[in-house]
Amino acid sequence: MAAKVFLDKKRIEMYDREHSTDSEDRYKVIRLVDKVLVVIYTERKEAIRLISARKAQQEEINEYYRNYDLR
Protein backbone atom coordinates (compact mmCIF):
# COMPACT_ATOMS: atom_id res chain seq x y z
CA MET A 1 0.00 0.00 0.00
CA ALA A 2 2.80 2.46 0.82
CA ALA A 3 4.20 2.32 -2.72
CA LYS A 4 0.88 3.73 -3.99
CA VAL A 5 1.80 7.16 -2.62
CA PHE A 6 3.74 7.81 -5.81
CA LEU A 7 0.60 7.41 -7.95
CA ASP A 8 -1.18 10.43 -6.45
CA LYS A 9 -0.62 13.56 -8.55
CA LYS A 10 -1.82 15.65 -5.60
CA ARG A 11 0.62 14.20 -3.09
CA ILE A 12 2.78 16.48 -1.01
CA GLU A 13 6.45 15.65 -1.37
CA MET A 14 9.21 17.43 0.52
CA TYR A 15 12.86 17.08 1.41
CA ASP A 16 13.30 15.66 4.93
CA ARG A 17 16.10 17.90 6.17
CA GLU A 18 15.83 16.62 9.75
CA HIS A 19 16.54 12.98 8.86
CA SER A 20 18.79 13.35 5.81
CA THR A 21 22.52 12.87 6.19
CA ASP A 22 25.58 13.74 4.11
CA SER A 23 25.41 10.28 2.56
CA GLU A 24 21.61 9.91 2.17
CA ASP A 25 18.88 12.35 1.17
CA ARG A 26 15.47 11.47 2.56
CA TYR A 27 12.06 12.64 1.40
CA LYS A 28 8.63 12.75 3.03
CA VAL A 29 5.44 12.12 1.06
CA ILE A 30 1.90 12.73 2.33
CA ARG A 31 -0.79 11.06 0.25
CA LEU A 32 -4.29 9.65 0.41
CA VAL A 33 -4.39 5.82 0.11
CA ASP A 34 -7.67 4.78 1.76
CA LYS A 35 -6.44 7.08 4.54
CA VAL A 36 -3.78 9.78 4.61
CA LEU A 37 -0.36 8.15 4.86
CA VAL A 38 3.14 9.47 5.41
CA VAL A 39 5.98 7.66 3.66
CA ILE A 40 9.66 8.36 4.12
CA TYR A 41 11.93 7.23 1.31
CA THR A 42 15.35 7.65 -0.24
CA GLU A 43 16.66 7.11 -3.75
CA ARG A 44 19.43 4.56 -4.20
CA LYS A 45 20.92 4.52 -7.68
CA GLU A 46 17.82 4.04 -9.84
CA ALA A 47 15.62 2.53 -7.12
CA ILE A 48 13.40 4.01 -4.44
CA ARG A 49 13.87 2.55 -0.95
CA LEU A 50 10.92 2.93 1.40
CA ILE A 51 12.17 3.64 4.91
CA SER A 52 8.90 3.94 6.79
CA ALA A 53 5.15 4.27 6.31
CA ARG A 54 2.55 5.23 8.85
CA LYS A 55 -0.88 6.75 9.24
CA ALA A 56 -0.61 10.53 9.10
CA GLN A 57 -0.91 12.56 12.29
CA GLN A 58 -3.68 15.18 12.44
CA GLU A 59 -1.30 18.03 11.54
CA GLU A 60 -0.19 16.14 8.42
CA ILE A 61 -3.79 15.33 7.47
CA ASN A 62 -4.63 19.03 7.74
CA GLU A 63 -1.61 19.90 5.60
CA TYR A 64 -2.71 17.41 2.94
CA TYR A 65 -6.23 18.86 2.66
CA ARG A 66 -5.40 22.54 3.28
CA ASN A 67 -4.53 23.37 -0.34
CA TYR A 68 -5.71 20.19 -2.05
CA ASP A 69 -7.52 22.00 -4.87
CA LEU A 70 -4.52 24.24 -5.56
CA ARG A 71 -2.15 21.36 -6.35
Tab-separated table of N, CA and C in Angstrom:
chain	number	residue	atom	x	y	z
A	1	MET	N	0.809	-1.187	0.000
A	1	MET	CA	0.000	0.000	0.000
A	1	MET	C	0.861	1.264	0.000
A	2	ALA	N	1.962	1.270	0.720
A	2	ALA	CA	2.804	2.458	0.822
A	2	ALA	C	3.346	2.903	-0.529
A	3	ALA	N	3.650	1.969	-1.406
A	3	ALA	CA	4.196	2.320	-2.716
A	3	ALA	C	3.192	3.097	-3.556
A	4	LYS	N	1.905	3.008	-3.239
A	4	LYS	CA	0.878	3.729	-3.991
A	4	LYS	C	0.960	5.240	-3.813
A	5	VAL	N	1.703	5.713	-2.825
A	5	VAL	CA	1.799	7.160	-2.621
A	5	VAL	C	2.334	7.860	-3.861
A	6	PHE	N	3.133	7.186	-4.645
A	6	PHE	CA	3.744	7.807	-5.810
A	6	PHE	C	2.773	7.939	-6.981
A	7	LEU	N	1.600	7.346	-6.879
A	7	LEU	CA	0.600	7.410	-7.947
A	7	LEU	C	-0.300	8.641	-7.830
A	8	ASP	N	-0.304	9.292	-6.696
A	8	ASP	CA	-1.178	10.432	-6.448
A	8	ASP	C	-0.545	11.710	-6.976
A	9	LYS	N	-1.148	12.318	-7.979
A	9	LYS	CA	-0.622	13.564	-8.547
A	9	LYS	C	-0.773	14.730	-7.577
A	10	LYS	N	-1.609	14.576	-6.575
A	10	LYS	CA	-1.824	15.651	-5.601
A	10	LYS	C	-1.084	15.403	-4.290
A	11	ARG	N	-0.153	14.476	-4.309
A	11	ARG	CA	0.617	14.198	-3.092
A	11	ARG	C	1.477	15.407	-2.738
A	12	ILE	N	1.833	15.468	-1.479
A	12	ILE	CA	2.781	16.476	-1.013
A	12	ILE	C	4.103	15.759	-0.828
A	13	GLU	N	5.135	16.274	-1.454
A	13	GLU	CA	6.454	15.650	-1.368
A	13	GLU	C	7.446	16.728	-0.976
A	14	MET	N	8.253	16.437	0.055
A	14	MET	CA	9.213	17.434	0.522
A	14	MET	C	10.511	16.770	0.978
A	15	TYR	N	11.565	17.533	0.928
A	15	TYR	CA	12.864	17.076	1.407
A	15	TYR	C	12.807	16.976	2.923
A	16	ASP	N	13.305	15.879	3.484
A	16	ASP	CA	13.304	15.656	4.931
A	16	ASP	C	14.666	16.059	5.489
A	17	ARG	N	14.821	17.345	5.706
A	17	ARG	CA	16.095	17.904	6.167
A	17	ARG	C	16.514	17.326	7.525
A	18	GLU	N	15.543	17.103	8.386
A	18	GLU	CA	15.830	16.622	9.747
A	18	GLU	C	16.464	15.231	9.757
A	19	HIS	N	16.064	14.356	8.835
A	19	HIS	CA	16.545	12.978	8.858
A	19	HIS	C	17.516	12.640	7.731
A	20	SER	N	17.796	13.585	6.855
A	20	SER	CA	18.788	13.355	5.809
A	20	SER	C	20.187	13.465	6.402
A	21	THR	N	21.125	12.809	5.757
A	21	THR	CA	22.521	12.874	6.190
A	21	THR	C	23.375	13.271	4.994
A	22	ASP	N	24.678	13.418	5.214
A	22	ASP	CA	25.580	13.736	4.108
A	22	ASP	C	25.597	12.630	3.061
A	23	SER	N	25.340	11.409	3.490
A	23	SER	CA	25.409	10.279	2.561
A	23	SER	C	24.050	9.824	2.038
A	24	GLU	N	22.937	10.370	2.595
A	24	GLU	CA	21.613	9.906	2.166
A	24	GLU	C	20.575	11.021	2.298
A	25	ASP	N	19.987	11.401	1.177
A	25	ASP	CA	18.883	12.345	1.171
A	25	ASP	C	17.594	11.578	1.413
A	26	ARG	N	16.752	12.111	2.285
A	26	ARG	CA	15.465	11.469	2.564
A	26	ARG	C	14.336	12.435	2.219
A	27	TYR	N	13.212	11.852	1.817
A	27	TYR	CA	12.060	12.636	1.398
A	27	TYR	C	10.824	12.151	2.132
A	28	LYS	N	9.888	13.057	2.348
A	28	LYS	CA	8.630	12.752	3.029
A	28	LYS	C	7.497	12.984	2.035
A	29	VAL	N	6.597	12.020	1.941
A	29	VAL	CA	5.437	12.124	1.057
A	29	VAL	C	4.179	11.959	1.903
A	30	ILE	N	3.204	12.851	1.684
A	30	ILE	CA	1.897	12.727	2.328
A	30	ILE	C	0.897	12.501	1.203
A	31	ARG	N	0.107	11.456	1.331
A	31	ARG	CA	-0.790	11.060	0.246
A	31	ARG	C	-1.985	10.309	0.778
A	32	LEU	N	-3.092	10.380	0.054
A	32	LEU	CA	-4.293	9.647	0.412
A	32	LEU	C	-4.267	8.275	-0.253
A	33	VAL	N	-4.272	7.212	0.570
A	33	VAL	CA	-4.385	5.821	0.108
A	33	VAL	C	-5.343	5.149	1.095
A	34	ASP	N	-6.626	5.215	0.824
A	34	ASP	CA	-7.669	4.781	1.756
A	34	ASP	C	-7.720	5.691	2.983
A	35	LYS	N	-6.576	6.094	3.471
A	35	LYS	CA	-6.437	7.085	4.542
A	35	LYS	C	-5.171	7.875	4.212
A	36	VAL	N	-4.970	8.982	4.893
A	36	VAL	CA	-3.784	9.784	4.609
A	36	VAL	C	-2.576	9.103	5.237
A	37	LEU	N	-1.582	8.816	4.416
A	37	LEU	CA	-0.357	8.152	4.858
A	37	LEU	C	0.836	9.086	4.731
A	38	VAL	N	1.845	8.805	5.528
A	38	VAL	CA	3.137	9.474	5.406
A	38	VAL	C	4.159	8.391	5.101
A	39	VAL	N	4.934	8.606	4.049
A	39	VAL	CA	5.975	7.659	3.658
A	39	VAL	C	7.289	8.409	3.605
A	40	ILE	N	8.304	7.819	4.196
A	40	ILE	CA	9.662	8.358	4.116
A	40	ILE	C	10.441	7.436	3.197
A	41	TYR	N	11.178	8.043	2.256
A	41	TYR	CA	11.934	7.230	1.306
A	41	TYR	C	13.238	7.902	0.934
A	42	THR	N	14.105	7.136	0.306
A	42	THR	CA	15.352	7.646	-0.245
A	42	THR	C	15.533	7.027	-1.626
A	43	GLU	N	16.348	7.650	-2.422
A	43	GLU	CA	16.661	7.112	-3.745
A	43	GLU	C	18.054	6.487	-3.691
A	44	ARG	N	18.154	5.273	-4.151
A	44	ARG	CA	19.434	4.562	-4.198
A	44	ARG	C	19.669	4.127	-5.629
A	45	LYS	N	20.644	4.739	-6.258
A	45	LYS	CA	20.918	4.518	-7.679
A	45	LYS	C	19.630	4.791	-8.443
A	46	GLU	N	19.051	3.822	-9.074
A	46	GLU	CA	17.824	4.043	-9.837
A	46	GLU	C	16.595	3.456	-9.143
A	47	ALA	N	16.725	3.132	-7.873
A	47	ALA	CA	15.621	2.527	-7.123
A	47	ALA	C	15.178	3.453	-6.001
A	48	ILE	N	13.933	3.294	-5.592
A	48	ILE	CA	13.403	4.009	-4.441
A	48	ILE	C	13.322	3.020	-3.284
A	49	ARG	N	13.884	3.395	-2.144
A	49	ARG	CA	13.867	2.548	-0.954
A	49	ARG	C	12.923	3.167	0.064
A	50	LEU	N	11.851	2.449	0.390
A	50	LEU	CA	10.923	2.929	1.403
A	50	LEU	C	11.523	2.688	2.783
A	51	ILE	N	11.579	3.727	3.581
A	51	ILE	CA	12.173	3.640	4.906
A	51	ILE	C	11.093	3.402	5.962
A	52	SER	N	9.991	4.143	5.841
A	52	SER	CA	8.899	3.937	6.790
A	52	SER	C	7.584	4.396	6.170
A	53	ALA	N	6.501	3.876	6.708
A	53	ALA	CA	5.151	4.272	6.306
A	53	ALA	C	4.274	4.201	7.540
A	54	ARG	N	3.431	5.199	7.681
A	54	ARG	CA	2.552	5.233	8.847
A	54	ARG	C	1.324	6.066	8.531
A	55	LYS	N	0.302	5.907	9.348
A	55	LYS	CA	-0.879	6.747	9.244
A	55	LYS	C	-0.471	8.172	9.613
A	56	ALA	N	-0.959	9.139	8.852
A	56	ALA	CA	-0.610	10.534	9.098
A	56	ALA	C	-1.173	11.018	10.430
A	57	GLN	N	-0.430	11.905	11.081
A	57	GLN	CA	-0.911	12.564	12.287
A	57	GLN	C	-1.859	13.683	11.865
A	58	GLN	N	-2.659	14.184	12.781
A	58	GLN	CA	-3.679	15.179	12.444
A	58	GLN	C	-3.081	16.400	11.733
A	59	GLU	N	-1.949	16.875	12.177
A	59	GLU	CA	-1.302	18.030	11.536
A	59	GLU	C	-0.974	17.736	10.069
A	60	GLU	N	-0.523	16.525	9.790
A	60	GLU	CA	-0.187	16.138	8.420
A	60	GLU	C	-1.448	15.956	7.567
A	61	ILE	N	-2.518	15.452	8.170
A	61	ILE	CA	-3.793	15.330	7.467
A	61	ILE	C	-4.291	16.727	7.089
A	62	ASN	N	-4.215	17.656	8.020
A	62	ASN	CA	-4.628	19.031	7.744
A	62	ASN	C	-3.790	19.635	6.622
A	63	GLU	N	-2.498	19.386	6.650
A	63	GLU	CA	-1.611	19.899	5.600
A	63	GLU	C	-1.994	19.332	4.238
A	64	TYR	N	-2.335	18.060	4.199
A	64	TYR	CA	-2.708	17.412	2.938
A	64	TYR	C	-3.948	18.068	2.337
A	65	TYR	N	-4.959	18.319	3.163
A	65	TYR	CA	-6.226	18.857	2.656
A	65	TYR	C	-6.252	20.380	2.530
A	66	ARG	N	-5.361	21.077	3.227
A	66	ARG	CA	-5.405	22.542	3.279
A	66	ARG	C	-5.451	23.180	1.886
A	67	ASN	N	-4.590	22.785	1.006
A	67	ASN	CA	-4.531	23.369	-0.337
A	67	ASN	C	-4.725	22.319	-1.420
A	68	TYR	N	-5.531	21.313	-1.128
A	68	TYR	CA	-5.712	20.185	-2.049
A	68	TYR	C	-6.099	20.638	-3.446
A	69	ASP	N	-7.034	21.573	-3.551
A	69	ASP	CA	-7.515	21.998	-4.866
A	69	ASP	C	-6.521	22.881	-5.606
A	70	LEU	N	-5.516	23.388	-4.914
A	70	LEU	CA	-4.517	24.239	-5.556
A	70	LEU	C	-3.363	23.460	-6.167
A	71	ARG	N	-3.246	22.167	-5.815
A	71	ARG	CA	-2.153	21.364	-6.353
A	71	ARG	C	-2.529	20.809	-7.701
